[in-house]
Coordinates of C-alpha atoms in Angstrom, one line a residue:
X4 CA -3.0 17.7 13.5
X5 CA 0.3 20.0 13.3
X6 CA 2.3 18.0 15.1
X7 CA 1.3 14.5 13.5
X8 CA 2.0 16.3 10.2
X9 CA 5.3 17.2 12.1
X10 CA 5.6 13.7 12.9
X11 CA 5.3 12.0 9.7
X12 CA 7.7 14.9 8.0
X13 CA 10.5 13.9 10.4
X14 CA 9.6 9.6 9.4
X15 CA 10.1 11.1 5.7
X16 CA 13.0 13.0 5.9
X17 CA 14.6 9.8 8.0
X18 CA 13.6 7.6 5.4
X19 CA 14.8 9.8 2.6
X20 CA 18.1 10.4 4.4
X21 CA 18.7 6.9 2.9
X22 CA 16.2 6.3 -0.1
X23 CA 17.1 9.1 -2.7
X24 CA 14.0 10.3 -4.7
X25 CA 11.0 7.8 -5.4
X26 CA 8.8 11.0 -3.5
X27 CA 5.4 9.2 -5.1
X28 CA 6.4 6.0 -4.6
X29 CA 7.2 7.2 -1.0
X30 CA 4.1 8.9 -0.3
X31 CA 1.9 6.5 -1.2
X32 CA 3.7 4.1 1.1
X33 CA 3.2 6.2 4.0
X34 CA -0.7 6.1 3.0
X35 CA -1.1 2.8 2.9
X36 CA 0.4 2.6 6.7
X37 CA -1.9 5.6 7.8
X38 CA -5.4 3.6 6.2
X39 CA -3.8 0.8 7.0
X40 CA -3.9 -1.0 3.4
X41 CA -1.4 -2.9 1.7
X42 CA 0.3 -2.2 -1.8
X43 CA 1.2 -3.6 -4.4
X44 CA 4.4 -2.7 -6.6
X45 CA 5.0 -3.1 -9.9
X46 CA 9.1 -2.2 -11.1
X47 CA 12.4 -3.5 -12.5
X48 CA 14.9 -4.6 -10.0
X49 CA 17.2 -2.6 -8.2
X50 CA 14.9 0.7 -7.3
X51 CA 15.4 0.4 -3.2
X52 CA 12.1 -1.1 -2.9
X53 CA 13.0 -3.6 -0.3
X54 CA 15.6 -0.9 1.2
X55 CA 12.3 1.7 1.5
X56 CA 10.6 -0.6 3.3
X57 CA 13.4 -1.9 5.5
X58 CA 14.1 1.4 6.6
X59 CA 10.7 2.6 7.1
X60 CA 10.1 -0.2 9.7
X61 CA 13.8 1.0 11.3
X62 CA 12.5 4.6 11.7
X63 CA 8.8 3.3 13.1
X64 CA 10.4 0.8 15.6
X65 CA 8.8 -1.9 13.6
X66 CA 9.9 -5.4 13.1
X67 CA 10.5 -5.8 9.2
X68 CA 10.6 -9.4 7.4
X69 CA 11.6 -10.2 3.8
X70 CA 9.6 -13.1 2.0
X71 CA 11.5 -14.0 -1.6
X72 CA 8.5 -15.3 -3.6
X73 CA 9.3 -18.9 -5.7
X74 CA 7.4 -21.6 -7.5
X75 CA 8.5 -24.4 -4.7
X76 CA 7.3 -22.2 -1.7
X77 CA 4.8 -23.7 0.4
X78 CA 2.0 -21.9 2.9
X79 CA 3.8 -23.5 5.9
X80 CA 7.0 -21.0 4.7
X81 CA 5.1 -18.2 5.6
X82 CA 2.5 -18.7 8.4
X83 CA 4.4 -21.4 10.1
X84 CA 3.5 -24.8 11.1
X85 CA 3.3 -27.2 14.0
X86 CA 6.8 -28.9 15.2
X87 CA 8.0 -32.3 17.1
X88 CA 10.1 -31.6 19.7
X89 CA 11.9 -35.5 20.1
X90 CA 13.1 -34.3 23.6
X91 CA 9.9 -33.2 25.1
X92 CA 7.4 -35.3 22.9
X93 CA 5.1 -32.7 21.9
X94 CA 4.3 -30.1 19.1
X95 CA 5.1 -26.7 19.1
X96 CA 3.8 -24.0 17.1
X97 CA 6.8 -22.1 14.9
X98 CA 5.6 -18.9 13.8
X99 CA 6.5 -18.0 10.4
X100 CA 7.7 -14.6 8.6
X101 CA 4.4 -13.0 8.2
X102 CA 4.5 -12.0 11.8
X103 CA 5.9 -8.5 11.8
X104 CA 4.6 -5.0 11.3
X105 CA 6.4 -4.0 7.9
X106 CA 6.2 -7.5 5.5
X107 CA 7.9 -7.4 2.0
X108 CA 6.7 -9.7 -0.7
X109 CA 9.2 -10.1 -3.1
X110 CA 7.9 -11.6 -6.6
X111 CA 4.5 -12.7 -5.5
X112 CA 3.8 -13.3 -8.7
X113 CA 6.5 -16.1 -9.0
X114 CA 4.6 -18.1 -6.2
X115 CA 1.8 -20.6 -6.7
X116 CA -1.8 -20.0 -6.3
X117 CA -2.0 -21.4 -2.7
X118 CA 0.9 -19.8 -1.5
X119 CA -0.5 -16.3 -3.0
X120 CA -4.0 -17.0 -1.0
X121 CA -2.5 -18.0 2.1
X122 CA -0.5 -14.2 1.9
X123 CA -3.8 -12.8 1.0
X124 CA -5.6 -14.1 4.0
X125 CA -3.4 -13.1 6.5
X126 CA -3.6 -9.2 4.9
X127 CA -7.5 -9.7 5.0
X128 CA -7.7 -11.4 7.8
X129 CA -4.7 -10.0 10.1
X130 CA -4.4 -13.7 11.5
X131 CA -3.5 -17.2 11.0
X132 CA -4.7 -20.5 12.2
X133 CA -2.1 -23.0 13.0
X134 CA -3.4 -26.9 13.8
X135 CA -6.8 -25.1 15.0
X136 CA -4.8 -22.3 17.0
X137 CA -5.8 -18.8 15.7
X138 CA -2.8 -16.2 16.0
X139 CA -2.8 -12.4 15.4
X140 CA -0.1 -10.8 13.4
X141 CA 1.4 -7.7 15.0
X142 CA -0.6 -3.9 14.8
X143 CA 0.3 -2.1 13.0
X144 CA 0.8 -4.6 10.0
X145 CA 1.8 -4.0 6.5
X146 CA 1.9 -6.0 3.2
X147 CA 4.1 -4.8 0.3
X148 CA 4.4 -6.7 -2.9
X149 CA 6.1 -6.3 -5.7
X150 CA 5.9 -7.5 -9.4
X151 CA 8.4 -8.2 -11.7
X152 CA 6.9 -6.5 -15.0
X153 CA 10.2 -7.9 -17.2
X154 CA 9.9 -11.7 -17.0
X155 CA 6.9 -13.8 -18.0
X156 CA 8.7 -17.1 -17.2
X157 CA 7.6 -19.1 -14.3
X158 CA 4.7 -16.7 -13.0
X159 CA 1.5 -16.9 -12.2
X160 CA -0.6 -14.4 -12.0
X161 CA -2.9 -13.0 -9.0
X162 CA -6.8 -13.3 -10.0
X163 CA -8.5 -10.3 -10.3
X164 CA -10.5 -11.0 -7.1
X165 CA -6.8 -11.2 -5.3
X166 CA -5.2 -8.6 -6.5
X167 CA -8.7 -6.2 -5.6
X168 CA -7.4 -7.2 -1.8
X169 CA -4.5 -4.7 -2.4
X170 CA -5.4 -1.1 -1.5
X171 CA -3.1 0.9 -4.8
X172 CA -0.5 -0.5 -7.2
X173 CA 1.9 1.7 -7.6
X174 CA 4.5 2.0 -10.6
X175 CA 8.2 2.8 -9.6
X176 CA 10.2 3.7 -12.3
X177 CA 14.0 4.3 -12.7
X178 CA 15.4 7.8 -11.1
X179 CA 16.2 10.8 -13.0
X180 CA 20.3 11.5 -13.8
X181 CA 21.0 13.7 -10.8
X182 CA 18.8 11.4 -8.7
X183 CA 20.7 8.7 -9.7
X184 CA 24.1 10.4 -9.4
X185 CA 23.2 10.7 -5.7
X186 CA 22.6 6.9 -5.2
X187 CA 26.2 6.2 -6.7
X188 CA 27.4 8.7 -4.3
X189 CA 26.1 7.6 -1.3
X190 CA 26.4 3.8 -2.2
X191 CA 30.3 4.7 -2.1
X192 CA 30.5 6.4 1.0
X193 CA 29.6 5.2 4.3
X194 CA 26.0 6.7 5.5
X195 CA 24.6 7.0 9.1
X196 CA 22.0 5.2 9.5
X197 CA 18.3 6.4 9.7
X198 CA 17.4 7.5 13.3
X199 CA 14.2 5.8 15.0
X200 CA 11.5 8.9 15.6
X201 CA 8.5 6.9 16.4
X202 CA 7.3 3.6 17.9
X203 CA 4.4 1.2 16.6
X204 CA 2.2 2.6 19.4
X205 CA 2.5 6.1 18.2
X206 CA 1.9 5.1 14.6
X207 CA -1.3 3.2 15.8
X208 CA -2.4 6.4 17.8
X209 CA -1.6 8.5 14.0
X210 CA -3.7 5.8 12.4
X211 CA -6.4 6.5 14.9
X212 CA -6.3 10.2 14.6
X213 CA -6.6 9.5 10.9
X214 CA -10.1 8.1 10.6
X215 CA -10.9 11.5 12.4
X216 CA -10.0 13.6 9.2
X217 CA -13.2 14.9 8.0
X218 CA -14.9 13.7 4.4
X219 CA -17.3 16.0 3.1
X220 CA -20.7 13.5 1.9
X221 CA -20.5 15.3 -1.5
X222 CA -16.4 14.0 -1.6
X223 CA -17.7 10.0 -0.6
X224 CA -20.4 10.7 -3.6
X225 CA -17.7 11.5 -6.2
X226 CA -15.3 8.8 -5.4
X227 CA -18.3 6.6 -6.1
X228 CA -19.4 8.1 -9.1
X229 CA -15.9 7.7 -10.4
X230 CA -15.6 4.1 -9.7
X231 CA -19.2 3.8 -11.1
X232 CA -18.0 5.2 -14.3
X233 CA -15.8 2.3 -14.3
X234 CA -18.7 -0.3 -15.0
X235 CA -20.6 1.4 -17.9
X236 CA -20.4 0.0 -20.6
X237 CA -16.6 0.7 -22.5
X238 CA -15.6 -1.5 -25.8
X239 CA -11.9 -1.1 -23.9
X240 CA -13.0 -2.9 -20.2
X241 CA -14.7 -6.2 -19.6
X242 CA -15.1 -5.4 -15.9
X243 CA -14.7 -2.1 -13.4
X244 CA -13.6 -1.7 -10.1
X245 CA -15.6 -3.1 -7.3
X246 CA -17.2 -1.3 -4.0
X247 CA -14.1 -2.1 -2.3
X248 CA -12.4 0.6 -4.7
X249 CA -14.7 3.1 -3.5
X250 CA -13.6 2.5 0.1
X251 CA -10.1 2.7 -0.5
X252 CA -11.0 6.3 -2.5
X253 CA -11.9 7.7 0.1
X254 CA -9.7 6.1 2.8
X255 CA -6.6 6.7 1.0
X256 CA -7.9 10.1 0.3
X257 CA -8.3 11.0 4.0
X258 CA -5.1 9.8 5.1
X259 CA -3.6 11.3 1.8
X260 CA -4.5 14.6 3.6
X261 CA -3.4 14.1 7.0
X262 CA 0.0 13.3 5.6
X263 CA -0.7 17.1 4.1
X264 CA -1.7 18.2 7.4
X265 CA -5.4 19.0 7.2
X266 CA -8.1 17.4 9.1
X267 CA -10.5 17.4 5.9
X268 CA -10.1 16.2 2.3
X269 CA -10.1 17.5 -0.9
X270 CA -11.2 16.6 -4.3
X271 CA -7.8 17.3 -5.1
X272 CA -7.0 14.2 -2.9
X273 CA -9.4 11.6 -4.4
X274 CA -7.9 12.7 -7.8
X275 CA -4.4 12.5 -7.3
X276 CA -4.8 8.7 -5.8
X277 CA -7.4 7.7 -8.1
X278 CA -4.4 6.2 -10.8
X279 CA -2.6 4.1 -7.7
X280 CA -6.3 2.9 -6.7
X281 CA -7.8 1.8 -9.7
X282 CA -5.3 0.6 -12.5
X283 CA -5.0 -2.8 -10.9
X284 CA -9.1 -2.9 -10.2
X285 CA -10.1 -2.4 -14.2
X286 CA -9.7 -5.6 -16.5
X287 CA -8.7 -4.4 -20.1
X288 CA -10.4 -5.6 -23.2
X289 CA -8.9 -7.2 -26.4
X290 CA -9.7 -4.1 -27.9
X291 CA -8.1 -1.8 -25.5
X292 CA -4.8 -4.0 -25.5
X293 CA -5.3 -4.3 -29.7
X294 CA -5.2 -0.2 -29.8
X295 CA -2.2 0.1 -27.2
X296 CA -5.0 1.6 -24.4
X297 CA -3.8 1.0 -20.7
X298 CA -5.3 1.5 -17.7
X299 CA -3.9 4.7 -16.5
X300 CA -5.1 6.2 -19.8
X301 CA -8.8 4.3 -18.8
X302 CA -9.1 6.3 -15.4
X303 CA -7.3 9.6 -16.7
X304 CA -10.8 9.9 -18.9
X305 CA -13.0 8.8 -15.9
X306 CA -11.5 11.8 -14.1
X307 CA -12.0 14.3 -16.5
X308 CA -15.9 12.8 -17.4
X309 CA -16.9 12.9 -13.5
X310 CA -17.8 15.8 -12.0
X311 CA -15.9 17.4 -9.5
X312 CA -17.9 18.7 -6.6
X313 CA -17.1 22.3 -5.1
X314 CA -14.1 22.4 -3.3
X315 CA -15.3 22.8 1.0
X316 CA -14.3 25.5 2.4
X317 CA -11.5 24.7 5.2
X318 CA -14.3 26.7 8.3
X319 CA -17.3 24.9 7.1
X320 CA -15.3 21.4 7.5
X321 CA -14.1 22.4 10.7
X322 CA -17.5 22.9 12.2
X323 CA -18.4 19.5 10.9
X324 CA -15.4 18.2 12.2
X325 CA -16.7 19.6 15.7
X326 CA -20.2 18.7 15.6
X327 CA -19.2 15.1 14.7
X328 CA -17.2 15.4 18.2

């Protein structure tokens, strides 16, 4: 356990070597590749989103692909389709962008409906069929993306039951002054480049020792009871999270604290993901839009309602650890 926690400290401080603050924005990322879910991101232009990403997949050994999102984009752009080869007289299959381990959706929201599902399928699915022929994306494979929050014009937006595919939604917003004064200064100077300090097959052998991090019962039981609390009846929501919220609770919140370096997980854990987990899941009212209520605010008062169960004690999770064994 100490030296994956050593292991994913060194993939920060490589990727931070290039991307200047952002440290939630960061961390959350690095969940998402431990539980192996896919996020979406919701920010203005211009805060390294696309250069996090790019030089996460550099320091992982990963292969990295860029996909910018428009309204003439067609499935075939990003799974591939079937060509004619004149000089041979046959097909062949040309595989698209989604084939990579680290994929960046830029603007998905300015893509129509059956460009958005096709995406989605290959994050659910972690394959594509091609003229009958089934192909697997690489492992370990990652979806990232983003949403434009400035511009309405020429968008359409993901359905609830799309959008529920994405494991958090996290909101980046601009850097602090001294934060930013860095950025200028480095954008001006040349920079070394960040230096590779793991390989895919390492970060799949991290993922595996992930799922090992103990979850106490009473922990699964309170992530439920908070995304429970999400369906009872609120004049400010027409709908809650679904089951799949629940799962990503407590998956996010195990990997959460393997990036910590424990092999068990707090409450503290399921609390401080349950904002990235849950805005995106809860459809707002009239009401709650009418008296300025948003979703963060919803699932800030969920948290405080629920019941936190007593913290485990770091001995008694080890023997479960080690009976489970």
């Amino acid at each position: 356990m100490d030296q994956a926690a050593t292991l994913m400290e060194r993939v920060l401080y490589e990727v931070k070597k290039t991307v200047v603050g952002q440290d939630h924005f960061l961390e959350r990322v690095l969940v998402a590749m431990l539980a192996g879910g896919h996020l979406l991101v919701e920010g203005v232009p211009g805060l390294a989103k696309t250069l996090t990403v790019k030089t996460l997949a550099a320091t992982v050994r990963g292969s990295f692909r860029r996909i910018q999102f428009t309204p003439d984009l067609v499935p075939a752009d990003l799974i591939g389709t079937r060509i004619y080869n004149q000089k041979t007289s046959e097909f062949a299959t040309s595989l698209g962008p989604v084939f990579c381990n680290l994929l960046l959706a830029d603007e998905i929201n300015r893509a129509p409906a059956k460009v958005q599902s096709a995406l989605l399928e290959v994050m659910q699915e972690h394959q594509v069929t091609i003229a009958g022929e089934t192909h697997k994306v690489p492992d370990p494979f990652l979806v990232m993306a983003t949403q434009n929050p400035i511009e309405s014009e020429g968008t359409y937006a993901l359905p609830e039951a799309q959008v529920d595919r994405f494991m958090m939604k996290v909101l980046v917003g601009y850097p602090r002054q001294e934060e930013e004064f860095v950025i200028v200064a480095r954008a001006i100077t040349p920079q070394a480049d960040s230096l590779p300090v793991c390989d895919t097959e390492q970060l799949r052998l991290l993922q595996r020792d992930c799922r090992r991090v103990y979850v106490e019962p009473a922990l699964i039981q309170y992530a439920v009871r908070l995304v429970t609390a999400t369906r009872a009846p609120d004049p400010h929501l027409t709908y809650g999270a679904s089951p799949r919220a629940s799962i990503h609770l407590v998956e996010g919140a195990r990997a959460l604290a393997f990036l910590r370096g424990r092999d068990y997980a707090l409450p503290e854990d399921v609390v401080d993901l349950a904002p990235d987990v849950l805005r995106h899941r809860l459809v707002l009212s009239y009401e709650a839009l009418s008296d300025g209520i948003g979703a963060d605010e919803l699932v800030g008062k969920f948290v405080e309602n629920v019941r936190v169960p007593v913290r485990p004690l770091r001995s008694h999770a080890r023997r479960a650890v080690a009976a489970g064994s």
